[in-house]
Coordinates of N, CA, C and O and ligand atoms in Angstrom, one line a residue:
V1 N 102.6 97.3 73.0 CA 102.3 96.0 72.4 C 101.3 95.3 73.2 O 101.4 95.2 74.4
D2 N 100.3 94.8 72.6 CA 99.2 94.0 73.3 C 99.7 92.6 73.5 O 99.6 91.8 72.5
T3 N 100.0 92.3 74.7 CA 100.5 90.9 74.9 C 99.5 90.0 75.6 O 99.8 88.9 75.9
L4 N 98.3 90.6 75.7 CA 97.3 89.8 76.4 C 96.6 88.8 75.5 O 96.3 89.1 74.3
T5 N 96.5 87.6 75.9 CA 95.7 86.6 75.2 C 94.2 86.9 75.4 O 93.8 87.6 76.3
A6 N 93.4 86.3 74.5 CA 91.9 86.5 74.6 C 91.5 86.1 76.0 O 90.6 86.7 76.6
K7 N 92.0 85.0 76.5 CA 91.6 84.5 77.8 C 92.0 85.4 78.9 O 91.2 85.7 79.8
Q8 N 93.2 85.9 78.9 CA 93.6 86.9 79.9 C 92.8 88.1 79.9 O 92.4 88.7 80.9
R9 N 92.4 88.5 78.6 CA 91.7 89.8 78.5 C 90.3 89.6 79.1 O 89.7 90.4 79.7
S10 N 89.7 88.4 78.8 CA 88.3 88.2 79.3 C 88.3 88.1 80.8 O 87.4 88.5 81.5
K11 N 89.4 87.6 81.3 CA 89.6 87.5 82.8 C 89.6 88.9 83.4 O 89.0 89.2 84.4
R12 N 90.4 89.7 82.7 CA 90.6 91.1 83.1 C 89.3 91.9 83.0 O 88.9 92.6 83.9
M13 N 88.6 91.6 81.9 CA 87.3 92.3 81.8 C 86.3 91.9 82.8 O 85.5 92.8 83.3
S14 N 86.4 90.6 83.2 CA 85.4 90.2 84.2 C 85.7 90.8 85.6 O 84.9 90.8 86.5
M15 N 86.9 91.4 85.7 CA 87.4 91.9 87.0 C 86.8 93.3 87.2 O 86.8 93.8 88.3
V16 N 86.5 94.0 86.1 CA 86.2 95.4 86.2 C 85.1 95.7 87.2 O 85.2 96.6 88.0
R17 N 84.0 95.0 87.1 CA 82.8 95.3 87.9 C 82.9 94.5 89.2 O 82.1 94.6 90.1
C18 N 83.9 93.7 89.2 CA 84.0 92.7 90.3 C 84.7 93.4 91.6 O 85.7 94.0 91.5
K19 N 84.0 93.3 92.7 CA 84.5 93.9 93.9 C 85.3 92.7 94.6 O 85.2 91.6 94.1
N20 N 85.9 93.0 95.7 CA 86.6 92.0 96.4 C 87.8 91.4 95.6 O 88.0 90.2 95.7
T21 N 88.5 92.2 94.9 CA 89.7 91.7 94.2 C 90.8 91.5 95.1 O 90.8 92.0 96.3
E22 N 91.8 90.8 94.7 CA 93.0 90.5 95.5 C 93.7 91.8 96.0 O 94.0 91.9 97.2
P23 N 93.9 92.8 95.2 CA 94.5 94.0 95.7 C 93.7 94.7 96.8 O 94.2 95.2 97.7
E24 N 92.4 94.6 96.6 CA 91.4 95.2 97.6 C 91.6 94.5 98.9 O 91.6 95.1 100.0
K25 N 91.6 93.2 98.8 CA 91.8 92.4 100.0 C 93.1 92.7 100.8 O 93.1 92.7 102.0
A26 N 94.1 92.9 100.0 CA 95.4 93.2 100.6 C 95.3 94.5 101.4 O 95.8 94.6 102.5
V27 N 94.7 95.5 100.8 CA 94.5 96.8 101.4 C 93.7 96.7 102.7 O 94.0 97.3 103.7
R28 N 92.6 95.9 102.6 CA 91.8 95.6 103.8 C 92.6 95.0 104.9 O 92.5 95.4 106.1
R29 N 93.4 94.0 104.6 CA 94.3 93.4 105.6 C 95.2 94.4 106.3 O 95.3 94.4 107.5
I30 N 95.7 95.3 105.5 CA 96.6 96.3 106.0 C 95.9 97.3 107.0 O 96.3 97.5 108.1
A31 N 94.7 97.7 106.5 CA 93.9 98.6 107.3 C 93.5 97.9 108.7 O 93.5 98.6 109.7
S32 N 93.1 96.7 108.6 CA 92.8 95.9 109.8 C 94.0 95.8 110.7 O 93.9 96.0 111.9
A33 N 95.1 95.5 110.2 CA 96.4 95.4 110.9 C 96.7 96.7 111.7 O 97.2 96.7 112.8
L34 N 96.3 97.8 111.0 CA 96.6 99.1 111.6 C 95.5 99.4 112.7 O 95.6 100.4 113.4
G35 N 94.5 98.6 112.8 CA 93.5 98.7 113.8 C 92.4 99.6 113.5 O 91.7 100.2 114.4
H36 N 92.1 99.8 112.2 CA 91.0 100.8 111.8 C 89.8 100.0 111.3 O 89.9 99.0 110.6
K37 N 88.7 100.5 111.7 CA 87.4 99.9 111.3 C 86.9 100.6 110.0 O 87.1 101.8 109.9
Y38 N 86.4 99.8 109.1 CA 85.9 100.4 107.9 C 84.7 99.7 107.4 O 84.4 98.5 107.8
R39 N 84.0 100.3 106.5 CA 82.8 99.7 105.8 C 83.3 99.5 104.4 O 84.1 100.2 103.9
L40 N 82.6 98.5 103.8 CA 83.0 98.2 102.4 C 81.9 98.8 101.4 O 80.7 98.6 101.6
H41 N 82.4 99.4 100.3 CA 81.5 99.7 99.2 C 80.2 100.3 99.6 O 79.1 99.8 99.2
L42 N 80.3 101.4 100.3 CA 79.1 102.1 100.7 C 78.4 102.7 99.5 O 78.8 103.6 98.9
R43 N 77.2 102.2 99.2 CA 76.5 102.6 98.0 C 76.0 104.0 98.1 O 75.6 104.6 97.1
D44 N 75.8 104.5 99.3 CA 75.3 105.9 99.5 C 76.3 106.9 99.0 O 76.0 108.0 98.7
L45 N 77.6 106.5 98.9 CA 78.6 107.5 98.5 C 78.9 107.3 97.0 O 78.8 106.3 96.4
P46 N 79.3 108.5 96.4 CA 79.7 108.4 94.9 C 80.8 107.4 94.7 O 81.8 107.3 95.5
G47 N 80.6 106.5 93.7 CA 81.6 105.5 93.4 C 81.7 104.3 94.3 O 82.5 103.4 94.1
A48 N 80.8 104.3 95.3 CA 80.9 103.2 96.3 C 82.3 102.8 96.6 O 82.8 101.7 96.3
P49 N 83.0 103.7 97.4 CA 84.4 103.5 97.6 C 84.7 102.1 98.3 O 83.9 101.6 99.0
D50 N 85.9 101.6 98.0 CA 86.2 100.2 98.4 C 86.3 100.1 99.9 O 85.8 99.2 100.5
L51 N 86.9 101.1 100.6 CA 87.0 101.1 102.0 C 86.5 102.5 102.5 O 86.9 103.5 102.0
V52 N 85.6 102.5 103.4 CA 85.0 103.8 103.9 C 85.2 103.8 105.5 O 84.8 103.0 106.2
F53 N 86.0 104.9 105.9 CA 86.2 105.1 107.3 C 85.3 106.2 107.7 O 85.6 107.4 107.7
V54 N 84.1 105.8 108.1 CA 83.0 106.7 108.3 C 83.3 107.8 109.3 O 83.1 109.0 108.9
S55 N 83.7 107.5 110.5 CA 83.9 108.5 111.5 C 85.0 109.4 111.2 O 85.0 110.6 111.6
K56 N 85.9 109.0 110.4 CA 87.0 109.9 110.0 C 86.7 110.7 108.7 O 87.4 111.6 108.3
R57 N 85.6 110.3 108.1 CA 85.2 110.9 106.8 C 86.4 110.8 105.8 O 86.8 111.7 105.1
K58 N 86.8 109.5 105.7 CA 87.9 109.2 104.7 C 87.5 108.0 103.9 O 86.9 107.1 104.5
V59 N 87.9 108.0 102.7 CA 87.7 106.8 101.9 C 88.9 106.4 101.1 O 89.8 107.2 100.8
V60 N 89.0 105.1 100.8 CA 90.1 104.6 100.0 C 89.6 103.9 98.8 O 88.6 103.1 98.9
F61 N 90.1 104.2 97.6 CA 89.8 103.4 96.4 C 91.0 102.6 96.1 O 92.2 103.1 96.1
V62 N 90.8 101.3 95.7 CA 91.9 100.5 95.2 C 91.6 100.3 93.7 O 90.6 99.7 93.3
H63 N 92.5 100.9 92.9 CA 92.2 101.0 91.5 C 93.1 100.0 90.7 O 94.3 100.0 90.9
G64 N 92.5 99.3 89.8 CA 93.3 98.5 88.9 C 93.9 99.4 87.8 O 93.3 100.3 87.3
C65 N 95.2 99.1 87.6 CA 96.0 100.1 86.7 C 95.5 100.1 85.3 O 95.4 101.2 84.7
F66 N 95.1 99.0 84.8 CA 94.6 99.0 83.4 C 93.2 99.7 83.3 O 93.0 100.6 82.5
W67 N 92.3 99.4 84.2 CA 90.9 99.9 84.0 C 90.8 101.3 84.4 O 90.0 102.1 83.8
H68 N 91.7 101.8 85.3 CA 91.6 103.2 85.7 C 92.8 104.0 85.1 O 93.0 105.1 85.5
Q69 N 93.5 103.4 84.2 CA 94.5 104.1 83.4 C 95.6 104.8 84.2 O 95.9 106.0 84.1
H70 N 96.2 104.0 85.1 CA 97.4 104.5 85.9 C 98.5 104.8 84.9 O 98.6 104.2 83.9
K71 N 99.3 105.8 85.3 CA 100.5 106.2 84.4 C 101.6 105.2 84.7 O 102.7 105.6 85.1
C72 N 101.4 104.0 84.6 CA 102.5 103.0 84.7 C 102.4 102.0 83.5 O 101.5 102.2 82.7
A73 N 103.3 101.1 83.5 CA 103.3 100.2 82.3 C 102.0 99.4 82.1 O 101.5 99.4 81.0
A74 N 101.4 99.0 83.2 CA 100.2 98.2 83.0 C 99.0 99.2 82.6 O 98.1 98.8 81.9
G75 N 99.1 100.4 83.0 CA 98.0 101.3 82.8 C 98.1 101.9 81.4 O 97.1 102.3 80.8
N76 N 99.3 102.0 80.8 CA 99.5 102.7 79.5 C 99.1 101.8 78.4 O 99.2 102.2 77.2
R77 N 98.8 100.5 78.6 CA 98.6 99.6 77.6 C 97.1 99.6 77.1 O 96.2 99.5 77.9
I78 N 97.0 99.8 75.8 CA 95.6 99.7 75.2 C 95.6 98.5 74.3 O 96.5 98.3 73.4
P79 N 94.7 97.6 74.4 CA 94.6 96.4 73.6 C 94.7 96.8 72.1 O 94.1 97.8 71.7
K80 N 95.3 95.9 71.3 CA 95.5 96.2 69.9 C 94.3 96.1 69.0 O 94.1 96.7 68.0
S81 N 93.4 95.2 69.4 CA 92.1 95.0 68.6 C 91.1 95.9 69.3 O 91.1 96.2 70.5
R82 N 90.2 96.4 68.4 CA 89.1 97.2 68.9 C 89.6 98.4 69.6 O 89.1 98.8 70.7
I83 N 90.6 99.1 69.1 CA 91.2 100.2 69.8 C 90.2 101.3 70.1 O 90.3 101.8 71.3
N84 N 89.3 101.6 69.2 CA 88.4 102.7 69.5 C 87.5 102.4 70.7 O 87.2 103.2 71.5
F85 N 87.0 101.1 70.7 CA 86.2 100.7 71.8 C 86.9 100.8 73.1 O 86.4 101.4 74.0
W86 N 88.1 100.4 73.1 CA 88.9 100.4 74.4 C 89.2 101.8 74.8 O 89.1 102.2 76.0
R87 N 89.6 102.6 73.8 CA 89.9 104.0 74.1 C 88.7 104.7 74.8 O 88.8 105.4 75.8
T88 N 87.6 104.6 74.1 CA 86.4 105.2 74.6 C 86.0 104.7 76.0 O 85.7 105.5 76.9
K89 N 86.1 103.4 76.2 CA 85.8 102.8 77.4 C 86.7 103.2 78.6 O 86.3 103.6 79.6
L90 N 88.0 103.2 78.3 CA 89.0 103.5 79.3 C 89.0 105.0 79.6 O 89.0 105.4 80.8
E91 N 88.8 105.8 78.6 CA 88.7 107.3 78.9 C 87.4 107.6 79.7 O 87.5 108.5 80.5
G92 N 86.4 106.9 79.4 CA 85.1 107.0 80.2 C 85.4 106.7 81.6 O 84.9 107.4 82.5
N93 N 86.1 105.6 81.9 CA 86.4 105.2 83.3 C 87.2 106.4 84.0 O 86.9 106.7 85.1
V94 N 88.2 107.0 83.3 CA 89.0 108.0 83.9 C 88.1 109.3 84.2 O 88.2 109.8 85.3
L95 N 87.2 109.6 83.3 CA 86.3 110.8 83.5 C 85.4 110.5 84.7 O 85.2 111.4 85.5
R96 N 84.9 109.3 84.7 CA 84.0 108.9 85.8 C 84.7 109.0 87.1 O 84.2 109.5 88.1
D97 N 86.0 108.5 87.2 CA 86.7 108.5 88.4 C 86.9 110.0 88.9 O 86.8 110.3 90.0
N98 N 87.3 110.8 87.9 CA 87.5 112.2 88.3 C 86.3 112.9 88.9 O 86.3 113.6 89.8
R99 N 85.1 112.6 88.2 CA 83.9 113.1 88.7 C 83.6 112.6 90.2 O 83.2 113.4 91.0
I100 N 83.8 111.3 90.4 CA 83.5 110.8 91.7 C 84.4 111.4 92.8 O 84.0 111.8 93.8
L101 N 85.7 111.5 92.4 CA 86.7 112.0 93.4 C 86.3 113.5 93.8 O 86.3 113.9 94.9
S102 N 86.0 114.3 92.7 CA 85.6 115.7 93.0 C 84.4 115.8 93.9 O 84.4 116.6 94.8
K103 N 83.4 115.0 93.6 CA 82.2 115.0 94.3 C 82.4 114.7 95.8 O 82.0 115.4 96.7
L104 N 83.2 113.6 96.0 CA 83.5 113.2 97.4 C 84.2 114.4 98.1 O 83.9 114.7 99.3
R105 N 85.2 115.0 97.4 CA 86.0 116.0 98.1 C 85.1 117.2 98.4 O 85.3 117.8 99.4
R106 N 84.3 117.6 97.5 CA 83.3 118.7 97.7 C 82.5 118.4 98.9 O 82.1 119.3 99.6
D107 N 82.1 117.1 99.1 CA 81.3 116.8 100.2 C 82.1 116.6 101.5 O 81.5 116.1 102.5
G108 N 83.3 116.9 101.5 CA 84.1 116.9 102.7 C 84.8 115.6 103.1 O 85.3 115.4 104.2
W109 N 84.9 114.7 102.1 CA 85.6 113.4 102.3 C 87.0 113.6 101.9 O 87.3 114.3 100.9
R110 N 87.9 113.0 102.6 CA 89.3 112.9 102.2 C 89.5 111.6 101.5 O 89.0 110.5 101.9
V111 N 90.2 111.6 100.3 CA 90.2 110.5 99.5 C 91.7 110.0 99.2 O 92.5 110.8 98.9
L112 N 91.9 108.7 99.3 CA 93.2 108.1 98.9 C 93.0 107.1 97.8 O 92.1 106.2 98.0
V113 N 93.7 107.2 96.8 CA 93.7 106.2 95.7 C 94.9 105.4 95.8 O 96.0 105.9 95.7
I114 N 94.8 104.1 96.0 CA 95.9 103.2 96.0 C 95.9 102.3 94.7 O 94.8 101.7 94.4
W115 N 97.0 102.4 93.9 CA 97.0 101.6 92.7 C 97.4 100.2 92.9 O 98.3 99.9 93.8
E116 N 96.9 99.3 92.1 CA 97.2 97.9 92.1 C 98.7 97.7 92.1 O 99.2 96.9 92.9
C117 N 99.5 98.4 91.3 CA 100.9 98.1 91.2 C 101.7 98.6 92.4 O 102.8 98.2 92.7
Q118 N 101.0 99.5 93.2 CA 101.7 100.0 94.4 C 101.6 99.0 95.6 O 102.4 99.1 96.5
I119 N 100.6 98.1 95.5 CA 100.3 97.2 96.6 C 101.4 96.2 96.8 O 101.6 95.6 97.8
R120 N 102.1 95.9 95.7 CA 103.2 94.9 95.8 C 104.2 95.3 96.9 O 104.7 94.4 97.5
D121 N 104.4 96.5 97.1 CA 105.2 97.0 98.2 C 104.3 97.2 99.4 O 103.8 98.3 99.7
E122 N 104.1 96.1 100.2 CA 103.2 96.2 101.3 C 103.6 97.1 102.4 O 102.8 97.8 103.0
T123 N 104.9 97.2 102.7 CA 105.4 98.0 103.7 C 105.1 99.5 103.4 O 104.6 100.2 104.3
K124 N 105.4 99.8 102.2 CA 105.2 101.2 101.8 C 103.7 101.6 101.8 O 103.3 102.6 102.2
T125 N 102.9 100.6 101.3 CA 101.4 100.8 101.3 C 100.9 101.0 102.7 O 100.0 101.9 103.0
A126 N 101.4 100.2 103.7 CA 101.0 100.3 105.1 C 101.3 101.7 105.6 O 100.5 102.3 106.3
A127 N 102.5 102.2 105.3 CA 103.0 103.5 105.8 C 102.1 104.6 105.3 O 101.7 105.5 106.0
R128 N 101.8 104.4 104.0 CA 101.0 105.4 103.3 C 99.6 105.5 103.9 O 99.0 106.5 104.2
L129 N 99.0 104.3 104.1 CA 97.7 104.2 104.6 C 97.6 104.7 106.1 O 96.7 105.4 106.4
K130 N 98.6 104.4 106.8 CA 98.7 104.9 108.2 C 98.8 106.5 108.2 O 98.0 107.1 109.0
R131 N 99.6 107.0 107.4 CA 99.7 108.5 107.3 C 98.3 109.1 106.9 O 97.9 110.1 107.5
F132 N 97.7 108.5 106.0 CA 96.4 109.0 105.5 C 95.3 108.9 106.6 O 94.6 109.8 106.9
L133 N 95.3 107.8 107.3 CA 94.3 107.6 108.3 C 94.5 108.3 109.6 O 93.6 108.7 110.3
E134 N 95.8 108.4 110.0 CA 96.2 108.9 111.3 C 96.7 110.3 111.2 O 97.1 110.9 112.3
G135 N 96.9 110.9 110.1 CA 97.4 112.2 109.9 C 96.4 113.2 110.4 O 95.4 112.9 111.0
E136 N 96.7 114.5 110.1 CA 95.8 115.6 110.5 C 94.3 115.3 110.2 O 94.0 114.6 109.2
N137 N 93.4 115.7 111.1 CA 92.0 115.4 111.0 C 91.7 113.9 111.3 O 90.6 113.4 111.1
G138 N 92.8 113.2 111.6 CA 92.6 111.7 111.8 C 92.0 111.5 113.2 O 91.2 110.7 113.4
Ligands
ZN1 ZN1 100.0 101.1 88.1

């Protein structure tokens, strides 16, 4: 069921290209608290990853559940009006993400995707990020 009002939807639409979203800022705070240095949105890399740990050759993407079609309640929702438009658009986003992640991995980058809905559990996110950054090859 599409429960978004037009206003909410336009707010959400405006977020898609928008960097520096709240979930992104939360992940940055966590990475900083763990004592890791990172660059933001490196345009040289496919998809301009949200956080880039250059010397570790690791990147983190913070993905909005709706826009990147996470398999969660927020991600499974397709707006009721202009269904074909949304389906094409959202499927395009997913295909694009897959291409970007494959390209990065081929180039030797390790990639972590953190979903918007997972960030609510900040302790768990911190543990996950720590494992990713400090694990093997860290
Ligand atoms: Zn989600």
